[in-house]
Amino acid sequence: MKTAFLDFEQPIAELEAKIEELRFAQEASAVDISVEIQRLQKKIQAVTKEIYAKLTPWQVAQVARHAQRPYTLDYIDFIFTDFEELHGDRSFGEDPSIVGGLARFNGQSVMVIGHQKGRDTKEKILRNFGMPRPEGYRKAMRLMRLAEKFGIPVVTFVDTPGAYPGIGAEERGQSEAIGRNLYVMAELQVPIVCTVIGEGGSGGALAIAVGDVVMMLQYATYSVISPEGCASILWKSSERAPEAAEILGITATRLKSLALVDKIVSEPLGGAHRDPAGAAQNLKKALQDALRQLSDKGATKLVEERFERLMSYGKYRELELK
Amino acid sequence: MSWLQKLLPPKIQRVGAGPKKNVPEGLWSKCPACAAVLYATDLEKNANVCPKCGHHNRISARERLELLLDDEGRFELGVEVAPLDALKFKDSKRYSERLADAEKATGETDALVVMQGAVKTVPAMAAVFEFDFMGGSMGSVVGERFVRAVDACLEQNLPLICITSTGGARMQEGLLSLMQMAKTTAALTRLSSQRLPFISVLADPTMGGVSASFAMLGDVVIAEPKALIGFAGPRVIEQTVRQTLPEGFQRAEFLLEKGAIDMIVDRRQLRDKLASLLTLLLRLPVATG
């Protein structure tokens, strides 16, 4: 598949195009230009490195939403075996914008749950652009309880613009569904490892992101409101989203410095979409470490530490009262 | 509120300080729903509910506490927790300036007021949102005060009542405010394991990050008449689905019909209703007070 380039990646795109041209020319001529191609490829590496070393938060958001970025099912393919997808919330319906099921991770049973976006138009609509309705969250909750019942750790992948703001979603209790998940994840008696792999859009993301270890891929974002939404509230114009992205603090590095994220999983040069297998390998390693770290803890200690961690969230002043 | 007022024993504290938005300074006030011209003191005596049409005007957190709790034995908690501009958030104005303005306008230091007391002699903890403080938005201070309210409930075996009036999470605190959803909700697990009731009262409006966390998880969920309650705001939904929303969408009556809440209670009957529910849940005799 041809790589789609973002605006700020134009210098890379131009070099890639040049290589293409040369390759085309080579077929027609006898001159060996492989040296020249090699030189250009090195240059691409250098330029990519340079561009990606100083991405603005808004540019990171573009990478996080890249149309070719690996989604939950891609990572499931790379990282797990024997994936048995389970469907439905048992009371209203099946929501394909969240996928989940049993799988093996290095042979061990796990419950995998994640937001799922679509690749082409048809799948995008089927997956509702990764925006779950209440039944999606209730399916996730059902699967977590199932995992708890059999002592199976839960692994979640977060990648959503947000919970779906629709009429039916409100009628069926979007708020309650999200709130209930937060509650269940706070008390679940098995390890939970959460990774933001793309977009962490507000409450719709948090609803499957409360855990013992919370990680982010290097170019993922996690935010209380989308930069566009924030900009349209603050300046009545979504055009100023880049500024909003700056002040909201949505990048992995910023959130790690605020101790809201435990670990940043590095991505291949130029982002996960350039090398999905490489990204998956890094993620697998990180999951392995996280699960190993949690495996010895008893349920009581696990839940106790998770609780303490949740209670530590927040920055405020403590006044001295006379 | 000044430090001096805070130090005064609650009994002689002037509760209900701060501006009363819906009651203009004049003697007369016009109901925004039925346009009836009302004598301001009548309206105030009537819990700011229009005596003609029953329209519930928004009221301050302290006015709510005044209506809810017995006069005796009130004690405010969480005043020691004050806001901080952790992200150095600035749009047209700095967050720190917005905080200062909100404090000036409301007399509160953040959007949640927690008070221990009794409802018709039944000891209880009350946490009430102040909508006029930055739209009643939940940031770190609201989250921490809520948790301290829960902690005090656990220590003293008290039920918790929370009255929400909020637009949701506080944007100016970024992801820290989103995490308050997880924090406050997690605290409820402790109340449950100690079998302490949590009654959630949804006032107009209860939206976003607060409705999508602890607010819908009450052992009993009550709403005020016509209160707007939901996850996404009506405008956002309209833009997404590109159709006009049905009449009464996201109003308390709509939620009752959809099975999302237990009951709608008129503000003037809330105190009696809460006393009845709490005594029933706690298996206590009928409250007298």
XYZ file of C-alpha atoms in Angstrom:
611
model
C 0.000 0.000 0.000
C 1.240 3.478 -0.855
C 1.981 5.633 2.148
C -0.305 8.622 2.513
C 1.663 11.678 3.560
C 0.561 14.381 5.935
C 1.060 18.081 5.148
C 4.151 18.436 7.257
C 5.644 15.307 5.676
C 5.889 16.906 2.218
C 9.732 16.887 2.165
C 9.590 13.120 2.742
C 6.937 12.681 0.074
C 9.072 14.572 -2.452
C 12.081 12.370 -1.820
C 9.961 9.242 -2.081
C 8.622 10.489 -5.387
C 12.155 11.060 -6.635
C 13.089 7.477 -5.799
C 10.023 6.237 -7.632
C 11.067 8.212 -10.675
C 14.569 6.800 -10.584
C 13.280 3.264 -10.255
C 11.088 3.849 -13.239
C 13.989 5.260 -15.192
C 16.246 2.384 -14.228
C 13.999 -0.137 -15.869
C 14.427 1.690 -19.154
C 18.172 2.352 -19.005
C 21.299 0.346 -18.385
C 22.853 2.850 -15.978
C 23.086 1.641 -12.407
C 21.434 4.163 -10.135
C 21.134 2.005 -7.048
C 23.793 4.133 -5.362
C 21.719 7.215 -5.957
C 18.619 5.476 -4.601
C 20.510 4.420 -1.505
C 21.678 7.968 -0.985
C 18.114 9.237 -1.263
C 16.836 6.610 1.136
C 19.388 7.675 3.704
C 18.284 11.229 3.182
C 14.642 10.214 3.732
C 15.630 8.634 7.022
C 17.405 11.776 8.110
C 14.593 14.098 7.037
C 11.951 11.891 8.680
C 13.953 11.810 11.874
C 14.292 15.556 11.809
C 10.593 16.166 11.155
C 9.432 13.662 13.757
C 11.832 14.980 16.373
C 9.971 18.260 16.565
C 6.331 17.455 15.873
C 3.883 19.942 17.333
C 1.002 18.487 19.393
C -1.335 19.159 16.472
C 0.949 17.252 14.108
C 1.051 14.378 16.597
C -2.759 14.417 16.509
C -2.592 14.046 12.718
C -0.310 11.030 13.072
C -2.584 9.541 15.757
C -5.504 9.804 13.314
C -3.542 8.707 10.243
C -5.747 6.715 7.882
C -3.113 3.965 7.666
C -2.363 3.749 11.370
C -2.690 0.208 12.767
C -5.991 -0.338 14.574
C -6.947 -2.734 17.363
C -7.594 -5.725 15.097
C -4.212 -5.176 13.385
C -2.440 -5.335 16.717
C -4.491 -8.343 17.744
C -3.297 -10.083 14.564
C 0.331 -9.277 15.257
C 0.455 -9.810 18.995
C -2.055 -12.502 19.973
C -3.003 -15.968 18.812
C -6.296 -17.892 18.980
C -8.401 -14.732 19.086
C -12.008 -15.702 19.742
C -14.116 -12.635 19.201
C -17.158 -12.379 21.471
C -20.143 -10.264 20.555
C -23.041 -8.368 22.039
C -24.098 -6.728 25.282
C -26.893 -9.288 25.939
C -29.516 -6.601 26.362
C -29.714 -4.463 23.262
C -27.235 -5.253 20.541
C -23.790 -5.644 19.111
C -21.587 -2.601 18.611
C -18.750 -3.185 16.113
C -16.963 0.021 17.185
C -15.637 -1.939 20.138
C -14.179 -5.395 19.551
C -13.322 -7.873 22.241
C -12.672 -11.468 22.961
C -10.469 -14.152 24.410
C -7.003 -14.687 23.009
C -3.593 -16.051 23.871
C -0.668 -13.804 24.657
C 2.539 -15.848 24.642
C 0.281 -18.827 25.231
C -1.458 -17.288 28.230
C -5.213 -16.516 28.242
C -6.138 -12.833 28.100
C -9.249 -10.793 27.380
C -8.572 -8.197 24.686
C -10.906 -5.247 24.263
C -10.416 -2.255 22.008
C -12.030 0.488 19.970
C -12.087 -0.373 16.287
C -12.060 2.120 13.430
C -12.730 1.253 9.807
C -10.283 1.353 6.922
C -12.533 1.958 3.906
C -15.812 3.860 3.730
C -17.951 0.785 4.185
C -16.031 -0.406 7.207
C -15.831 3.102 8.630
C -19.614 3.228 8.671
C -19.878 -0.266 10.106
C -17.447 0.696 12.881
C -19.155 4.079 13.294
C -15.718 5.731 12.958
C -14.695 4.099 16.213
C -17.354 5.935 18.218
C -19.111 3.471 20.527
C -22.725 3.483 21.600
C -23.787 2.313 25.066
C -24.034 -1.300 23.935
C -20.355 -1.200 23.003
C -19.386 -0.143 26.496
C -21.763 -2.690 28.000
C -20.236 -5.417 25.878
C -16.799 -4.325 27.128
C -18.062 -4.456 30.701
C -19.554 -7.893 30.187
C -16.258 -9.178 28.838
C -14.341 -7.692 31.754
C -16.642 -9.414 34.228
C -16.197 -12.631 32.277
C -12.425 -12.256 32.496
C -12.701 -11.614 36.226
C -14.768 -14.736 36.727
C -12.021 -16.897 35.236
C -9.048 -14.960 36.576
C -7.960 -13.762 33.143
C -6.073 -10.459 32.750
C -7.621 -7.707 30.623
C -5.744 -5.866 27.884
C -7.410 -2.822 26.314
C -6.547 -0.749 23.241
C -7.890 2.789 23.135
C -8.533 4.473 19.792
C -11.647 6.621 19.505
C -12.596 10.189 18.645
C -15.101 9.849 21.514
C -18.336 8.156 22.514
C -21.007 8.593 19.848
C -23.154 11.705 20.370
C -26.388 10.376 18.888
C -30.063 10.287 19.790
C -30.252 6.531 20.309
C -27.031 6.570 22.330
C -28.539 9.104 24.723
C -31.829 7.213 24.909
C -30.037 4.049 25.913
C -27.922 5.734 28.579
C -24.526 6.641 27.142
C -23.591 8.360 30.408
C -24.582 5.452 32.587
C -22.738 2.992 30.365
C -19.489 4.963 30.588
C -19.852 5.661 34.307
C -20.599 2.008 35.038
C -17.442 0.931 33.231
C -15.337 3.315 35.309
C -16.847 1.751 38.392
C -16.315 -1.820 37.262
C -12.736 -1.183 36.169
C -11.955 0.378 39.541
C -12.925 -2.792 41.370
C -12.145 -5.548 38.853
C -10.195 -8.336 40.558
C -7.845 -9.095 37.654
C -4.962 -7.103 36.114
C -5.912 -4.455 33.551
C -3.354 -3.053 31.112
C -4.525 -0.162 28.919
C -2.750 1.285 25.903
C -3.790 4.338 23.926
C -2.824 3.292 20.406
C -4.283 6.239 18.467
C -6.854 8.769 19.589
C -7.838 8.848 23.243
C -11.014 10.882 22.918
C -12.395 11.944 26.281
C -14.914 9.905 28.308
C -15.421 7.553 25.386
C -11.760 6.573 25.706
C -11.586 6.551 29.495
C -14.489 4.091 29.613
C -12.036 1.305 28.708
C -8.861 2.968 29.996
C -8.901 2.588 33.786
C -6.215 0.104 34.728
C -3.146 -0.939 36.654
C -0.779 0.142 33.910
C -1.717 2.848 31.413
C 0.546 3.194 28.392
C 0.542 5.336 25.279
C 2.114 4.800 21.908
C 4.598 7.540 21.125
C 2.358 9.415 18.687
C -0.990 8.680 20.306
C -3.010 11.458 21.923
C -5.250 11.474 24.963
C -7.480 14.406 25.726
C -10.449 15.638 27.730
C -11.892 17.222 24.582
C -10.817 17.136 20.932
C -8.626 20.073 19.885
C -11.366 21.060 17.416
C -14.047 20.933 20.093
C -11.908 22.920 22.488
C -11.145 25.551 19.849
C -14.780 25.957 18.900
C -15.681 26.538 22.543
C -12.817 28.910 23.284
C -12.612 30.848 20.042
C -15.816 29.824 18.269
C -13.682 28.390 15.479
C -12.413 24.850 15.008
C -9.710 26.275 12.711
C -7.702 27.135 15.768
C -7.421 23.461 16.761
C -3.594 23.570 16.513
C -3.494 26.150 19.305
C -5.958 24.154 21.356
C -3.838 21.019 20.922
C -0.928 22.994 22.310
C -2.638 24.190 25.500
C -4.613 21.006 26.227
C -1.473 18.916 26.696
C -2.500 15.849 24.694
C 0.801 14.158 23.847
C 2.330 11.118 25.502
C 5.369 13.018 26.772
C 3.263 15.770 28.338
C 0.927 13.273 30.000
C 3.773 11.174 31.291
C 5.250 14.256 32.921
C 1.887 14.748 34.657
C 2.078 11.115 35.872
C -1.215 10.281 34.124
C 0.532 7.772 31.865
C 3.056 5.180 33.061
C 4.901 4.295 29.929
C 5.462 5.545 26.410
C 5.845 2.803 23.813
C 8.124 4.027 21.048
C 7.008 3.812 17.425
C 9.079 3.056 14.337
C 10.587 6.019 12.512
C 7.820 8.051 10.888
C 5.041 6.545 13.008
C 3.384 3.158 13.501
C 1.792 3.213 10.026
C 5.237 3.121 8.392
C 5.988 -0.210 10.009
C 2.979 -1.819 11.710
C 4.878 -5.023 12.476
C 7.628 -3.035 14.173
C 5.110 -1.050 16.182
C 3.367 -4.258 17.215
C 6.663 -5.746 18.319
C 7.362 -2.780 20.603
C 3.839 -2.953 21.960
C 4.110 -6.669 22.591
C 7.286 -6.174 24.565
C 5.662 -3.453 26.673
C 2.563 -5.577 27.324
C 4.757 -8.480 28.317
C 6.600 -6.349 30.864
C 3.381 -4.880 32.237
C 1.600 -8.228 32.573
C 4.640 -9.819 34.181
C 4.876 -6.972 36.665
C 1.222 -7.495 37.655
C 1.062 -11.284 37.589
C 2.464 -11.874 41.071
C 0.195 -9.443 42.828
C -2.835 -10.887 44.550
C -6.238 -9.467 43.664
C -6.536 -7.516 46.912
C -3.209 -5.771 46.498
C -3.883 -5.163 42.835
C -7.204 -3.429 43.442
C -5.808 -1.539 46.436
C -2.913 -0.133 44.413
C -5.160 0.713 41.488
C -7.435 2.578 43.860
C -4.568 4.538 45.406
C -3.374 5.473 41.980
C -6.819 6.732 40.954
C -7.033 8.750 44.155
C -3.698 10.404 43.396
C -5.007 12.002 40.175
C -5.375 15.749 40.358
C -3.395 18.898 41.025
C -4.613 21.302 43.688
C -3.356 23.462 46.511
C -3.804 22.403 50.084
C -4.486 25.468 52.208
C -3.525 25.619 55.818
C -6.568 26.265 57.923
C -6.156 28.208 61.083
C -16.475 33.696 51.074
C -13.803 35.239 53.287
C -11.626 33.267 55.652
C -13.415 34.835 58.570
C -16.792 33.591 57.442
C -15.369 30.147 56.988
C -14.099 30.076 60.536
C -17.424 31.033 62.037
C -19.360 28.099 63.410
C -21.748 26.964 60.714
C -24.758 27.885 62.799
C -24.096 31.571 62.655
C -22.591 31.487 59.244
C -24.637 33.405 56.770
C -25.570 30.585 54.455
C -26.801 31.525 51.048
C -24.310 34.329 50.652
C -23.341 35.263 47.150
C -25.504 36.613 44.422
C -28.853 35.076 43.680
C -28.799 35.074 39.949
C -32.398 34.386 39.226
C -33.763 36.939 41.567
C -33.092 40.392 40.225
C -32.511 43.152 42.671
C -35.975 44.527 42.174
C -38.999 43.440 44.115
C -40.562 41.728 41.148
C -39.327 38.927 39.015
C -40.652 37.420 35.813
C -40.758 33.644 35.421
C -38.686 32.663 32.372
C -41.075 29.766 31.647
C -44.603 31.148 32.069
C -43.810 34.871 32.194
C -45.803 35.257 35.402
C -44.763 38.310 37.372
C -43.816 37.172 40.826
C -43.004 38.883 44.056
C -39.311 38.146 44.568
C -39.616 37.129 48.199
C -42.451 34.754 47.321
C -40.254 33.109 44.750
C -37.407 32.817 47.194
C -39.659 31.375 49.870
C -40.784 28.848 47.311
C -37.269 27.405 46.813
C -36.994 29.489 43.642
C -39.676 27.403 42.012
C -42.314 29.400 40.162
C -45.545 29.092 42.200
C -47.564 29.453 39.003
C -45.982 26.921 36.655
C -43.480 24.987 38.773
C -40.460 26.116 36.760
C -37.294 25.327 38.687
C -34.892 28.260 38.536
C -31.213 27.553 39.010
C -30.055 28.213 42.558
C -26.690 28.348 44.251
C -25.071 25.421 46.027
C -25.503 27.123 49.401
C -29.169 27.821 48.795
C -29.610 24.127 48.062
C -27.787 23.136 51.227
C -29.953 25.585 53.167
C -33.077 23.877 51.803
C -31.749 20.388 52.348
C -30.017 20.244 55.705
C -31.217 20.803 59.243
C -30.052 24.055 60.785
C -28.235 22.281 63.553
C -24.828 20.651 63.282
C -23.702 21.665 59.829
C -20.027 21.412 59.084
C -18.323 22.262 55.825
C -15.603 19.965 54.472
C -12.930 20.338 51.827
C -12.465 24.115 52.122
C -8.738 23.464 52.470
C -8.591 22.187 48.890
C -8.044 25.033 46.441
C -7.556 25.137 42.656
C -4.273 25.353 40.805
C -3.445 26.166 37.186
C -1.292 23.093 36.587
C -1.184 23.372 32.784
C -0.739 27.177 32.705
C -3.812 27.142 30.509
C -4.474 30.321 28.610
C -6.928 31.196 25.878
C -8.247 34.742 25.752
C -7.789 34.737 29.505
C -5.614 32.801 31.885
C -7.242 29.952 33.793
C -5.983 31.530 37.015
C -7.876 34.714 36.116
C -11.006 32.755 35.339
C -10.727 31.127 38.746
C -10.362 34.498 40.445
C -13.359 35.892 38.534
C -15.474 32.873 39.413
C -14.564 33.217 43.065
C -15.509 36.868 42.996
C -18.817 36.126 41.314
C -19.888 33.219 43.518
C -18.016 33.562 46.778
C -16.894 29.933 46.333
C -13.348 28.682 45.791
C -14.442 25.938 43.384
C -17.538 24.310 41.936
C -18.360 21.807 44.697
C -19.490 22.573 48.239
C -19.428 19.696 50.710
C -21.338 19.884 53.954
C -21.940 17.371 56.665
C -25.232 17.651 58.480
C -28.590 15.972 58.810
C -31.694 15.644 56.671
C -34.665 15.693 59.037
C -32.365 14.380 61.799
C -30.881 11.655 59.579
C -27.114 12.277 59.549
C -25.790 12.611 56.009
C -23.092 14.121 53.835
C -24.121 16.490 51.078
C -21.978 17.456 48.084
C -23.537 20.158 45.926
C -22.336 21.643 42.646
C -22.190 25.407 42.152
C -23.124 25.971 38.529
C -22.106 29.617 38.562
C -18.513 28.619 39.250
C -17.226 27.973 35.717
C -20.363 26.118 34.697
C -20.081 23.765 37.643
C -17.228 22.062 35.832
C -15.298 19.226 37.452
C -11.568 19.713 37.844
C -9.079 18.467 40.416
C -10.657 20.330 43.343
C -14.166 19.046 42.675
C -12.762 15.519 42.403
C -10.733 15.790 45.581
C -13.576 17.339 47.590
C -15.901 14.591 46.401
C -13.408 11.961 47.530
C -12.963 13.667 50.914
C -16.731 13.648 51.290
C -16.714 9.905 50.612
C -13.827 9.385 53.056
C -15.741 11.196 55.792
C -18.793 9.045 55.016
C -16.672 5.912 55.420
C -15.226 7.116 58.725
C -18.531 8.122 60.195
C -20.877 5.695 58.467
C -22.814 8.376 56.667
C -24.859 8.200 53.490
C -23.871 10.523 50.638
C -26.173 12.835 48.729
C -24.834 14.644 45.688
C -26.717 17.347 43.798
C -25.195 17.974 40.383
C -25.488 21.050 38.207
C -22.632 20.993 35.761
C -21.502 21.181 32.169
C -19.009 18.345 32.689
C -15.234 18.129 32.910
C -13.191 21.332 33.199
C -11.361 21.828 29.923
C -8.801 24.143 31.504
C -7.299 21.260 33.458
C -6.902 19.024 30.416
C -6.622 15.321 31.055
C -6.350 15.913 34.800
C -10.044 16.751 34.776
C -10.931 13.674 32.705
C -9.209 11.581 35.367
C -11.516 13.042 38.003
C -14.248 10.929 36.409
C -12.300 7.782 37.226
C -11.301 9.079 40.658
C -14.777 10.046 41.867
C -16.368 6.890 40.494
C -13.720 4.676 42.075
C -14.480 6.273 45.445
C -18.060 5.010 45.147
C -16.817 1.408 45.209
C -15.769 2.018 48.827
C -19.161 3.408 49.792
C -20.756 0.310 48.317
C -18.521 -2.130 50.118
C -19.430 -0.426 53.395
C -23.122 -0.553 52.398
C -23.528 3.201 52.611
C -26.207 4.685 50.358
C -25.346 7.143 47.612
C -28.254 9.194 46.363
C -27.652 11.212 43.235
C -29.846 14.232 42.538
C -29.556 15.576 39.003
C -30.380 19.251 38.680
C -30.313 21.338 35.536
C -27.958 20.723 33.778
C -26.037 17.478 34.403
C -23.886 16.788 31.363
C -20.639 15.365 30.034
C -17.973 14.050 32.354
C -20.061 14.300 35.503
C -23.106 12.559 34.087
C -20.769 9.949 32.551
C -19.168 9.135 35.886
C -20.676 9.055 39.371
C -23.904 10.986 38.732
C -25.794 8.154 37.031
C -24.522 5.573 39.520
C -26.606 6.506 42.540
C -28.280 3.709 44.471
C -31.229 5.950 43.831
C -31.115 8.516 41.031
C -33.449 11.501 41.316
C -33.879 14.398 38.887
C -35.417 17.831 39.222
C -38.318 18.522 36.860
C -37.261 19.447 33.317
C -33.551 19.211 34.150
C -31.323 18.721 31.107
C -29.376 15.499 31.614
C -27.124 13.730 29.143
C -23.709 12.832 27.870
C -23.342 15.001 24.780
C -24.815 18.480 24.524
C -27.917 18.893 22.339
C -26.053 21.099 19.861
C -23.272 18.559 19.367
C -25.841 15.819 18.775
C -27.788 17.962 16.333
C -24.609 18.674 14.349
C -23.677 14.987 14.327
C -26.980 13.415 13.347
C -28.167 16.371 11.237
C -31.734 16.212 12.371
C -33.872 18.155 14.805
C -34.009 16.634 18.230
C -37.352 15.394 19.525
C -39.307 17.609 21.901
C -38.186 17.166 25.492
C -35.045 15.263 24.477
C -32.575 14.822 27.382
C -35.019 16.319 29.864
C -35.707 14.605 33.203
C -39.128 13.373 32.018
C -37.495 11.818 28.948
C -34.933 10.021 31.117
C -37.649 8.698 33.402
C -39.515 7.325 30.405
C -36.328 5.683 29.082
C -35.673 4.043 32.426
C -32.531 6.022 33.193
C -33.627 7.515 36.518
C -35.792 6.428 39.448
C -37.944 9.480 39.951
C -38.501 13.165 39.411
C -38.846 15.169 42.591
C -39.967 18.760 42.963
C -37.321 20.781 44.770
C -39.825 21.729 47.466
C -40.329 18.065 48.354
C -36.705 16.969 48.000
C -35.822 17.115 51.686
C -38.794 14.953 52.693
C -38.144 12.542 49.862
C -34.470 12.147 50.745
C -35.255 11.592 54.419
C -37.750 8.914 53.456
C -35.369 7.156 51.062
C -32.407 7.300 53.423
C -34.355 5.885 56.371
C -35.760 3.118 54.181
C -32.328 2.183 52.825
C -30.715 2.345 56.245
C -33.629 0.456 57.816
C -34.285 3.286 60.268
C -37.662 4.377 61.612
C -39.499 7.233 59.925
C -37.588 10.502 60.273
C -39.087 13.204 62.395
C -37.767 16.660 61.886
